[in-house]
Short mmCIF file of C-alpha atoms in Angstrom, two decimals:
data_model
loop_
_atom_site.label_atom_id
_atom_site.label_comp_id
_atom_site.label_asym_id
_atom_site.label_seq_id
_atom_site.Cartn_x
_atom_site.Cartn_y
_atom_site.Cartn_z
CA UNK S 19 -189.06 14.11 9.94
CA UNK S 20 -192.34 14.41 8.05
CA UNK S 21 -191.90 11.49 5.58
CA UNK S 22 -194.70 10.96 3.44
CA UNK S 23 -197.70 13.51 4.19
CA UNK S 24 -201.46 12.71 2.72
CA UNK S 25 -204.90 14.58 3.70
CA UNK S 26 -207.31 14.75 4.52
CA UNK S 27 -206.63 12.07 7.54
CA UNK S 28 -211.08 11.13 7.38
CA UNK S 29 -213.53 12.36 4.68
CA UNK S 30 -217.25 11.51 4.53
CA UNK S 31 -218.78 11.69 1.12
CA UNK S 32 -221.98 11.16 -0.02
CA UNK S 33 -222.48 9.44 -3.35
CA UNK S 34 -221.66 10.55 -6.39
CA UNK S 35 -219.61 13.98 -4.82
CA UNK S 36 -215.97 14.39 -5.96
CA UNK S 37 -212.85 14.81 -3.81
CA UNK S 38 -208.95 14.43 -4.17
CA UNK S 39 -206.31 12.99 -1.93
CA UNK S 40 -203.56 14.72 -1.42
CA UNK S 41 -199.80 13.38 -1.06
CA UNK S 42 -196.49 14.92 -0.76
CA UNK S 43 -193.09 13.21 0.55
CA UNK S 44 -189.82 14.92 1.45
CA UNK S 45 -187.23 12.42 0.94
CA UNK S 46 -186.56 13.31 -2.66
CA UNK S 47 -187.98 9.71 -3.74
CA UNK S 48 -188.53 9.35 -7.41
CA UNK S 49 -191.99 6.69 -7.21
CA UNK S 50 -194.69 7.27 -5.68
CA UNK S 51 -197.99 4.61 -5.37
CA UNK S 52 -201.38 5.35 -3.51
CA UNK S 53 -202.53 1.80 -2.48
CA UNK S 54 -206.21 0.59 -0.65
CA UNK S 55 -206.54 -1.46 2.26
CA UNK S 56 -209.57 -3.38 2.75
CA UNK S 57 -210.27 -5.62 5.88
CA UNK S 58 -209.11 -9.11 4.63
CA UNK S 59 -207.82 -8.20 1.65
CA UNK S 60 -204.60 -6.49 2.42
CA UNK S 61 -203.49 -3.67 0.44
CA UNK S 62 -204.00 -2.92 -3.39
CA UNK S 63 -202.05 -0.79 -5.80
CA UNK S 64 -204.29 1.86 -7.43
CA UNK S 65 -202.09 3.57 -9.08
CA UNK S 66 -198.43 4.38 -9.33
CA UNK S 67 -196.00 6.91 -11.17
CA UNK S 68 -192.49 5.40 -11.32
CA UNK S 69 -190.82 8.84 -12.02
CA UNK S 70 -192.19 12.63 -12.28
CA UNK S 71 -194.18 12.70 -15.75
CA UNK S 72 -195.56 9.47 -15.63
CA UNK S 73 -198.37 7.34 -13.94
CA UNK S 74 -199.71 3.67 -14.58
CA UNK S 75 -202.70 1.60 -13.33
CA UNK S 76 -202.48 -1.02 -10.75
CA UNK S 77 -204.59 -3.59 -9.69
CA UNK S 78 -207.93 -1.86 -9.05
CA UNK S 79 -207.95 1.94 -10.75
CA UNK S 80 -211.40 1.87 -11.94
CA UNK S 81 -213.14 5.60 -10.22
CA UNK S 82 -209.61 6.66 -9.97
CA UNK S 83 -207.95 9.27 -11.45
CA UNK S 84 -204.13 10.50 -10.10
CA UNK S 85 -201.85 13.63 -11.19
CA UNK S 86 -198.09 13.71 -10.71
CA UNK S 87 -198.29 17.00 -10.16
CA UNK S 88 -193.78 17.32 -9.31
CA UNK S 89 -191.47 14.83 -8.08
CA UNK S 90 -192.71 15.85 -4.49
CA UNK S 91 -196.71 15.67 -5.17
CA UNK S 92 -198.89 12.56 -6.02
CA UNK S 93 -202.85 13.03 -5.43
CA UNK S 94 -205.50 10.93 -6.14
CA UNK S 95 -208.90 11.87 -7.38
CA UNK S 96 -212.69 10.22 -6.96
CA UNK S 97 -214.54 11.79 -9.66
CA UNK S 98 -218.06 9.94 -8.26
CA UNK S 99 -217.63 8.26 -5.30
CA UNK S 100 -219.65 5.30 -4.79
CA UNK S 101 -219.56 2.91 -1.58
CA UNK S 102 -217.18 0.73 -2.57
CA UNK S 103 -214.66 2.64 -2.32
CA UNK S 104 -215.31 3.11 1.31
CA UNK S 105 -211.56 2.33 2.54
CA UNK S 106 -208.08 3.54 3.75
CA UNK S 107 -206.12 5.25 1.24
CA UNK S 108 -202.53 4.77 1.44
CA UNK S 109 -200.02 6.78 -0.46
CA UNK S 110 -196.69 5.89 -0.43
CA UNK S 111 -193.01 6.25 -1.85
CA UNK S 112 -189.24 4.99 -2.98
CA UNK S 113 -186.53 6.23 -4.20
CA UNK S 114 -186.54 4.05 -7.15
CA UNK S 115 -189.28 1.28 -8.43
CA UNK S 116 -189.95 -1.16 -5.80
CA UNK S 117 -189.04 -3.72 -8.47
CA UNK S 118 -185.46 -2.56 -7.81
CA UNK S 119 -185.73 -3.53 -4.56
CA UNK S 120 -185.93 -0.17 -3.26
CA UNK S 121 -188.52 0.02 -0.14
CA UNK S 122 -191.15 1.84 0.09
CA UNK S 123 -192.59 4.10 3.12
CA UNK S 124 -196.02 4.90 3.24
CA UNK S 125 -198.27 7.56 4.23
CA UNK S 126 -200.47 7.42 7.71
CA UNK S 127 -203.04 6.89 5.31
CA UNK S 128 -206.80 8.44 4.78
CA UNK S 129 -210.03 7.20 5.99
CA UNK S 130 -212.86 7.81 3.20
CA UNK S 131 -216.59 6.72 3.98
CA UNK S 132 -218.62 6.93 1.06
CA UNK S 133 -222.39 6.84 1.91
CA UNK V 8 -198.15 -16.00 -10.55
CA UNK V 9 -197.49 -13.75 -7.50
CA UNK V 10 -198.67 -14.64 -4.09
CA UNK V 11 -198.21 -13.81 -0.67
CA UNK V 12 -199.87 -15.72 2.17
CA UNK V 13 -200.36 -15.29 6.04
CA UNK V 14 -202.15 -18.11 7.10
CA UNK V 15 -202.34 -16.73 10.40
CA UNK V 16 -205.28 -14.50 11.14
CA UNK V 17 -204.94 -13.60 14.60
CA UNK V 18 -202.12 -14.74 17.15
CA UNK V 19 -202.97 -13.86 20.73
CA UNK V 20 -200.22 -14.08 23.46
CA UNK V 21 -199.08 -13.49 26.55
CA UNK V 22 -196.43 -11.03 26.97
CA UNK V 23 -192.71 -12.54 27.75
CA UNK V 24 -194.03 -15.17 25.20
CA UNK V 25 -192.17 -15.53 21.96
CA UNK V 26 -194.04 -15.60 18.58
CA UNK V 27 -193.48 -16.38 15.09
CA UNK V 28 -195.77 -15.43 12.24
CA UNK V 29 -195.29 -17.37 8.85
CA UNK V 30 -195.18 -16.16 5.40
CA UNK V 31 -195.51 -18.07 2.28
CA UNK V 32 -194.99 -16.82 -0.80
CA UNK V 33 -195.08 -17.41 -4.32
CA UNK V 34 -193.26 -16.29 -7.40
CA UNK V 35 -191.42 -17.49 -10.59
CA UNK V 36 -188.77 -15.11 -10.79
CA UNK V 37 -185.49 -15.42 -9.15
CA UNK V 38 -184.72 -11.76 -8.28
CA UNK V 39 -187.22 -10.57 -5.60
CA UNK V 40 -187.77 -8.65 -2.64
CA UNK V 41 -189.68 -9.63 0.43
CA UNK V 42 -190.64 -7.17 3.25
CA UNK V 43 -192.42 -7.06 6.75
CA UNK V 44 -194.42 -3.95 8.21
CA UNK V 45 -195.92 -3.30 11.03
CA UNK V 46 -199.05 -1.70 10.96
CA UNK V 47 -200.13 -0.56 14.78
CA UNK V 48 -203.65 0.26 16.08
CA UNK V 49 -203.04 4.07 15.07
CA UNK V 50 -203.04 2.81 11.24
CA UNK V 51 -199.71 3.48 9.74
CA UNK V 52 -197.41 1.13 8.05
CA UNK V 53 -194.46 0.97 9.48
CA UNK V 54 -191.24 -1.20 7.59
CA UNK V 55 -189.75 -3.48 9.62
CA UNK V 56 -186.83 -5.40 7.08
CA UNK V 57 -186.44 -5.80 3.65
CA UNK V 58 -185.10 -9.15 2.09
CA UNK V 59 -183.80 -9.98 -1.59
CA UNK V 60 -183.52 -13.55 -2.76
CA UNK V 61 -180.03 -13.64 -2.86
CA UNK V 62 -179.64 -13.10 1.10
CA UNK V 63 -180.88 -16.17 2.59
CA UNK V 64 -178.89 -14.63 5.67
CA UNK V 65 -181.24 -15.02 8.90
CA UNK V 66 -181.55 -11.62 10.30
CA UNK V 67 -181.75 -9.94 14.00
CA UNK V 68 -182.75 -6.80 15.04
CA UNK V 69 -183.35 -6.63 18.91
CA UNK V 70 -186.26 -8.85 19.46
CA UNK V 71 -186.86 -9.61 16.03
CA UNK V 72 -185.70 -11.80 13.67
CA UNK V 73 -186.22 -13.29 10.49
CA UNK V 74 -185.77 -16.60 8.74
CA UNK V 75 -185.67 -16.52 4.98
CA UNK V 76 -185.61 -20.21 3.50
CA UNK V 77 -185.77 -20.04 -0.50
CA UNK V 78 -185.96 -23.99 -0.11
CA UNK V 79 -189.88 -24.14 1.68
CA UNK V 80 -190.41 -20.24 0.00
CA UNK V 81 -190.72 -18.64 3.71
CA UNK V 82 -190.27 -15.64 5.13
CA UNK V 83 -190.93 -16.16 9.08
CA UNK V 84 -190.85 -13.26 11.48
CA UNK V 85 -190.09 -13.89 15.19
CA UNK V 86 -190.65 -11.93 18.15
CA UNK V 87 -189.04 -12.86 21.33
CA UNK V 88 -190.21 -12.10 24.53
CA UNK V 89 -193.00 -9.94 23.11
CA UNK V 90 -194.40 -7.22 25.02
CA UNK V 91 -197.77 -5.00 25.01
CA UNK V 92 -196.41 -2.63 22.33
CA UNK V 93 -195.89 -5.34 19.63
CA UNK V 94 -199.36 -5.66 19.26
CA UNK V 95 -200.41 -4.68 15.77
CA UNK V 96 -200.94 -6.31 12.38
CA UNK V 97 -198.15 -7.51 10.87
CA UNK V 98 -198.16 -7.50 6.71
CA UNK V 99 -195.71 -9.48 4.91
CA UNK V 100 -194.75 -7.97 1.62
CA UNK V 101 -192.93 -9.22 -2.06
CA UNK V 102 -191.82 -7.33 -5.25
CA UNK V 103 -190.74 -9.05 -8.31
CA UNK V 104 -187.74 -7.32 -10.30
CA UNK V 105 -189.77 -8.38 -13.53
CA UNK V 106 -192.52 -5.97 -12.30
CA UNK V 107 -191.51 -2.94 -13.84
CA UNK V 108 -194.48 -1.09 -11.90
CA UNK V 109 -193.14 -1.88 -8.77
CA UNK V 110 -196.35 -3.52 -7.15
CA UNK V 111 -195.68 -4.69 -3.97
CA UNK V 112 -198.00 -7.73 -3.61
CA UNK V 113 -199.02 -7.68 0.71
CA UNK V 114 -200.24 -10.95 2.10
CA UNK V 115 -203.82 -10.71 4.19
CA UNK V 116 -202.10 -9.78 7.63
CA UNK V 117 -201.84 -11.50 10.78
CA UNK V 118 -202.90 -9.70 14.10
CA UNK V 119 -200.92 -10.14 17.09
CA UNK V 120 -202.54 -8.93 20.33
CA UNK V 121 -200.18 -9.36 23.38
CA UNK V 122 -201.77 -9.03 26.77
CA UNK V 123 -200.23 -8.33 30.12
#
């Protein structure tokens, strides 16, 4: 019953090191997003790949780079870290675009300090 | 444009007590989808309902329940008789159909702490 699976579950960094998020689901879902969550600000879309092969920017992708890597595997890279992006990473997934109305189940997300 | 708002930061109440957190949103298209998670103090999201704006169909699950009004663009969720393990933060959710990247746009959150 694994779901959507992301590690590491906490990472420190210091500035300017590198590091990549790692996501996989089961459930054969065809999208696949990594979102942020910031205290008061709710979650934001990073980035998102709508099918295996392709991958779009969201709302805040600047230091962000993400590989579709199959239709299971979605990871998300921090070239150079830098404090503000000190948050909980989210990945998540659907079966189809959320636009469809499909719904889509999330990760149990990453804590990332950048200091 | 797209918009999703909790105006309720934190709720506390007592447990046996019934509770409703609002959620406005804001959209111009006529196909969307609104959702509620649950996200409890060991961090994940989990979903709760999902909504289109065809169904205007109140909805009840157990102690929940929803009440979708297209007229006052609401999406209320109610707890009744709410107990210790509802306490979490509660995220109300909307997707457009014109948004071919599928955001979903989350409103700030509302906490709800039940106590004994």
């Amino acid at each position: 019953n694994a779901g959507v699976t992301q590690t590491p579950k906490f990472q420190v960094l210091k500035t300017g090191q590198s590091m990549t998020l790692q996501c996989a689901q089961d459930m054969n879902h065809n999208s696949m997003y990594w979102y942020r969550q910031d205290p008061g600000m709710g979650l934001r879309l990073i980035y998102y790949s709508a099918s295996e092969g392709t991958t779009d920017k969201g709302e805040v992708p600047n230091g962000y780079n993400v590989s579709r890597l199959n239709k299971r595997e979605f990871s998300l890279r921090l070239e150079s870290a830098a404090p503000s992006q000190t948050s909980v990473y989210f990945c998540a997934s659907s079966e189809h675009r959320a636009s469809s109305g499909n719904t889509i189940y999330f990760g149990e997300g990453s804590w990332l300090t950048v200091v | 444009a797209q918009k999703v708002t909790q105006a309720q930061t934190e709720i506390s109440v007592v447990e046996k007590e019934d509770v409703t957190l609002d959620c406005v949103y804001e959209t111009r298209d006529t196909t969307y989808y609104l959702f509620w998670y649950k996200q409890p103090p060991s961090g994940e999201l989990v979903f709760l309902i999902r909504r289109n704006s065809f169904d205007e169909q109140n909805e009840i699950s157990g102690r929940y329940s929803w009440n979708f009004q297209k007229s006052t663009s609401s999406f209320n969720f109610t707890i009744t008789a709410s107990q210790v393990v509802d306490s979490a933060v509660y995220f109300c959710a909307l997707s457009e159909a014109d948004n071919q990247g599928g955001k979903l746009i989350f409103g700030q959150g509302t906490e709800l702490s039940v106590k004994p």
